[in-house]
Amino acid sequence: MRRLLLASSSPYRRELLSRLHVAFDCAAPDIDETAHPGEQPEQLVRRLALEKARALAGHYPEHLIIGSDQVAVSEHGIVGKPYTFERAKLQLQHSSGKSISFLTGLALLDSRTGHAEIDCIRFTVHFRSLSEQQIERYLKAEQPYDCAGSFKAEGLGISLFKATEGTDATSLIGLPLIRLVEMLNQAGVEVP
């Protein structure tokens, strides 16, 4: 069986991939993740997912390399990681009663041939109307400062939602497993 490499240092993506019960290695790609002028969010995540995989191909010439990148998009544009309590609070106040779409770019690169499959999976979160106290309690409990949108859907963040919309909830966490399994099966890696 071909060796798999997850081109990421994200513990969230590593945990998701481990759910498939396939052996894999991890390595962090070193790329510039800055958007190009005029680049749309879907173009950005597709490009970055592929660049992450390609950045490691020279060091892993016999691997199938999985690259993934995600952006959150609101009516105001791209929503980044807040990194602080104050920014997270502001993000959640802006999201209250509204929706955010998460675009996750996914690439599977065959480092032997250079062939790549690339896709973008959209998942939308519809927020409940949130009070300042609810937002503050949530942030103190979960501290999601390294998460775009200021919540962890795999944890208590689910309590902030009114509804979700999409074909693959794992894309919300950063690695769309349904689409990845399709790609892996097409590449000859049978899961399960």
Short mmCIF file of C-alpha atoms in Angstrom, two decimals:
data_model
loop_
_atom_site.label_atom_id
_atom_site.label_comp_id
_atom_site.label_asym_id
_atom_site.label_seq_id
_atom_site.Cartn_x
_atom_site.Cartn_y
_atom_site.Cartn_z
CA MET A 1 0.00 0.00 0.00
CA ARG A 2 1.18 3.52 -0.80
CA ARG A 3 2.45 5.59 2.09
CA LEU A 4 0.32 8.57 3.06
CA LEU A 5 1.59 11.92 4.24
CA LEU A 6 -0.54 14.60 5.85
CA ALA A 7 0.97 17.96 4.89
CA SER A 8 -0.08 19.70 8.07
CA SER A 9 0.93 20.43 11.64
CA SER A 10 -2.72 20.77 12.70
CA PRO A 11 -3.68 18.47 15.57
CA TYR A 12 -7.30 18.72 14.38
CA ARG A 13 -6.47 17.38 10.91
CA ARG A 14 -4.24 14.68 12.37
CA GLU A 15 -7.05 13.51 14.65
CA LEU A 16 -9.53 13.46 11.76
CA LEU A 17 -7.24 11.43 9.49
CA SER A 18 -6.59 8.94 12.27
CA ARG A 19 -10.33 8.14 12.24
CA LEU A 20 -9.80 6.33 8.92
CA HIS A 21 -7.47 3.75 10.50
CA VAL A 22 -4.81 4.14 7.82
CA ALA A 23 -1.11 4.56 8.55
CA PHE A 24 0.21 8.01 7.73
CA ASP A 25 3.10 10.35 8.40
CA CYS A 26 2.83 14.07 9.14
CA ALA A 27 5.07 16.94 8.11
CA ALA A 28 4.52 20.68 8.21
CA PRO A 29 4.84 22.42 4.85
CA ASP A 30 6.58 25.77 4.82
CA ILE A 31 4.62 27.96 2.42
CA ASP A 32 3.44 31.55 2.23
CA GLU A 33 -0.32 31.44 2.85
CA THR A 34 -0.97 35.05 1.82
CA ALA A 35 -3.82 35.49 -0.64
CA HIS A 36 -2.89 36.80 -4.08
CA PRO A 37 -4.43 40.15 -5.10
CA GLY A 38 -8.00 39.56 -6.27
CA GLU A 39 -7.91 35.87 -5.35
CA GLN A 40 -11.33 34.57 -4.34
CA PRO A 41 -11.66 32.38 -1.21
CA GLU A 42 -12.33 29.16 -3.17
CA GLN A 43 -9.33 29.79 -5.43
CA LEU A 44 -7.20 30.51 -2.37
CA VAL A 45 -7.99 27.27 -0.52
CA ARG A 46 -7.57 25.13 -3.65
CA ARG A 47 -4.19 26.73 -4.38
CA LEU A 48 -2.93 26.48 -0.80
CA ALA A 49 -4.02 22.85 -0.39
CA LEU A 50 -2.04 21.93 -3.51
CA GLU A 51 0.96 24.10 -2.56
CA LYS A 52 1.14 22.44 0.86
CA ALA A 53 1.25 19.01 -0.78
CA ARG A 54 3.77 20.06 -3.44
CA ALA A 55 6.04 21.69 -0.84
CA LEU A 56 6.76 18.25 0.64
CA ALA A 57 6.84 16.15 -2.55
CA GLY A 58 10.63 16.38 -2.93
CA HIS A 59 11.19 14.96 0.55
CA TYR A 60 8.52 12.26 0.17
CA PRO A 61 8.88 10.99 -3.43
CA GLU A 62 6.92 7.75 -2.91
CA HIS A 63 3.92 9.14 -1.02
CA LEU A 64 0.37 10.19 -1.61
CA ILE A 65 0.37 13.62 0.00
CA ILE A 66 -2.75 15.16 1.50
CA GLY A 67 -2.92 18.95 1.57
CA SER A 68 -5.77 20.91 3.07
CA ASP A 69 -6.53 24.55 3.71
CA GLN A 70 -9.59 26.31 5.05
CA VAL A 71 -11.06 29.79 5.18
CA ALA A 72 -14.21 31.02 6.84
CA VAL A 73 -16.24 33.58 4.91
CA SER A 74 -18.92 35.90 6.25
CA GLU A 75 -20.82 38.74 4.63
CA HIS A 76 -17.80 40.93 5.52
CA GLY A 77 -15.20 38.70 3.83
CA ILE A 78 -12.67 36.20 5.15
CA VAL A 79 -12.85 35.51 8.90
CA GLY A 80 -9.46 34.57 10.30
CA LYS A 81 -8.26 33.04 13.54
CA PRO A 82 -8.84 35.47 16.40
CA TYR A 83 -5.81 34.57 18.60
CA THR A 84 -7.20 36.69 21.50
CA PHE A 85 -10.31 36.74 23.69
CA GLU A 86 -11.23 40.25 22.53
CA ARG A 87 -11.08 39.40 18.81
CA ALA A 88 -12.93 36.11 19.36
CA LYS A 89 -15.69 37.95 21.20
CA LEU A 90 -15.99 40.45 18.37
CA GLN A 91 -16.12 37.66 15.76
CA LEU A 92 -18.90 35.86 17.60
CA GLN A 93 -20.83 39.11 18.10
CA HIS A 94 -20.66 39.70 14.32
CA SER A 95 -21.75 36.09 13.67
CA SER A 96 -24.69 36.15 16.09
CA GLY A 97 -27.90 35.41 14.16
CA LYS A 98 -25.96 35.15 10.89
CA SER A 99 -24.16 32.53 8.81
CA ILE A 100 -20.53 31.72 8.03
CA SER A 101 -19.41 29.45 5.21
CA PHE A 102 -16.28 27.37 5.60
CA LEU A 103 -14.44 26.54 2.38
CA THR A 104 -12.00 23.68 2.71
CA GLY A 105 -9.56 23.01 -0.10
CA LEU A 106 -8.41 19.41 -0.38
CA ALA A 107 -5.59 18.05 -2.53
CA LEU A 108 -4.26 14.53 -2.95
CA LEU A 109 -0.91 14.58 -4.73
CA ASP A 110 0.85 11.49 -6.05
CA SER A 111 4.48 12.49 -5.55
CA ARG A 112 5.63 9.75 -7.97
CA THR A 113 3.70 11.12 -10.93
CA GLY A 114 2.88 14.69 -9.93
CA HIS A 115 -0.82 14.01 -10.56
CA ALA A 116 -3.15 15.78 -8.15
CA GLU A 117 -6.85 15.67 -7.37
CA ILE A 118 -8.13 18.97 -5.97
CA ASP A 119 -11.53 19.92 -4.61
CA CYS A 120 -13.24 22.52 -2.44
CA ILE A 121 -15.93 21.56 0.03
CA ARG A 122 -18.33 24.16 1.45
CA PHE A 123 -20.00 23.86 4.84
CA THR A 124 -22.21 26.59 6.31
CA VAL A 125 -22.92 27.29 9.95
CA HIS A 126 -26.04 29.25 10.94
CA PHE A 127 -25.62 30.86 14.37
CA ARG A 128 -28.27 31.35 17.00
CA SER A 129 -28.73 34.86 18.34
CA LEU A 130 -26.10 35.02 21.08
CA SER A 131 -26.01 37.27 24.12
CA GLU A 132 -22.77 38.83 25.32
CA GLN A 133 -22.88 36.55 28.38
CA GLN A 134 -23.29 33.41 26.24
CA ILE A 135 -20.35 34.44 24.08
CA GLU A 136 -18.12 35.18 27.06
CA ARG A 137 -19.06 31.93 28.85
CA TYR A 138 -18.33 29.95 25.70
CA LEU A 139 -14.96 31.62 25.09
CA LYS A 140 -13.85 31.13 28.69
CA ALA A 141 -14.88 27.47 28.60
CA GLU A 142 -13.32 26.45 25.28
CA GLN A 143 -10.78 29.16 24.35
CA PRO A 144 -11.03 28.62 20.57
CA TYR A 145 -8.48 31.29 19.73
CA ASP A 146 -6.68 29.18 17.11
CA CYS A 147 -9.91 28.45 15.20
CA ALA A 148 -11.30 30.48 12.32
CA GLY A 149 -14.72 31.77 13.34
CA SER A 150 -13.87 31.52 17.07
CA PHE A 151 -15.48 28.17 17.82
CA LYS A 152 -14.74 24.45 17.95
CA ALA A 153 -17.55 22.56 16.23
CA GLU A 154 -16.23 19.27 17.59
CA GLY A 155 -16.71 20.59 21.12
CA LEU A 156 -18.96 23.05 22.91
CA GLY A 157 -19.06 25.30 19.84
CA ILE A 158 -21.96 23.23 18.54
CA SER A 159 -24.11 24.95 21.19
CA LEU A 160 -23.75 28.24 19.29
CA PHE A 161 -25.46 26.90 16.16
CA LYS A 162 -29.05 27.09 15.02
CA ALA A 163 -28.33 24.80 12.03
CA THR A 164 -25.59 23.54 9.75
CA GLU A 165 -25.64 22.94 6.03
CA GLY A 166 -23.31 20.80 3.97
CA THR A 167 -22.41 17.31 2.83
CA ASP A 168 -19.46 16.63 5.12
CA ALA A 169 -19.32 17.90 8.71
CA THR A 170 -15.63 16.95 8.99
CA SER A 171 -14.84 19.69 6.46
CA LEU A 172 -15.87 22.16 9.15
CA ILE A 173 -12.99 20.89 11.31
CA GLY A 174 -10.53 21.17 8.43
CA LEU A 175 -10.26 17.82 6.60
CA PRO A 176 -13.26 16.61 4.57
CA LEU A 177 -13.07 12.87 5.15
CA ILE A 178 -15.92 11.86 2.82
CA ARG A 179 -14.22 13.44 -0.19
CA LEU A 180 -10.78 12.29 0.96
CA VAL A 181 -11.92 8.66 1.12
CA GLU A 182 -13.19 8.99 -2.48
CA MET A 183 -9.83 10.38 -3.57
CA LEU A 184 -7.87 7.70 -1.71
CA ASN A 185 -10.02 4.90 -3.16
CA GLN A 186 -9.46 6.31 -6.67
CA ALA A 187 -5.72 6.31 -5.97
CA GLY A 188 -5.82 2.64 -4.93
CA VAL A 189 -5.88 3.07 -1.16
CA GLU A 190 -8.88 1.18 0.13
CA VAL A 191 -10.60 2.73 3.12
CA PRO A 192 -11.81 0.79 5.04
#
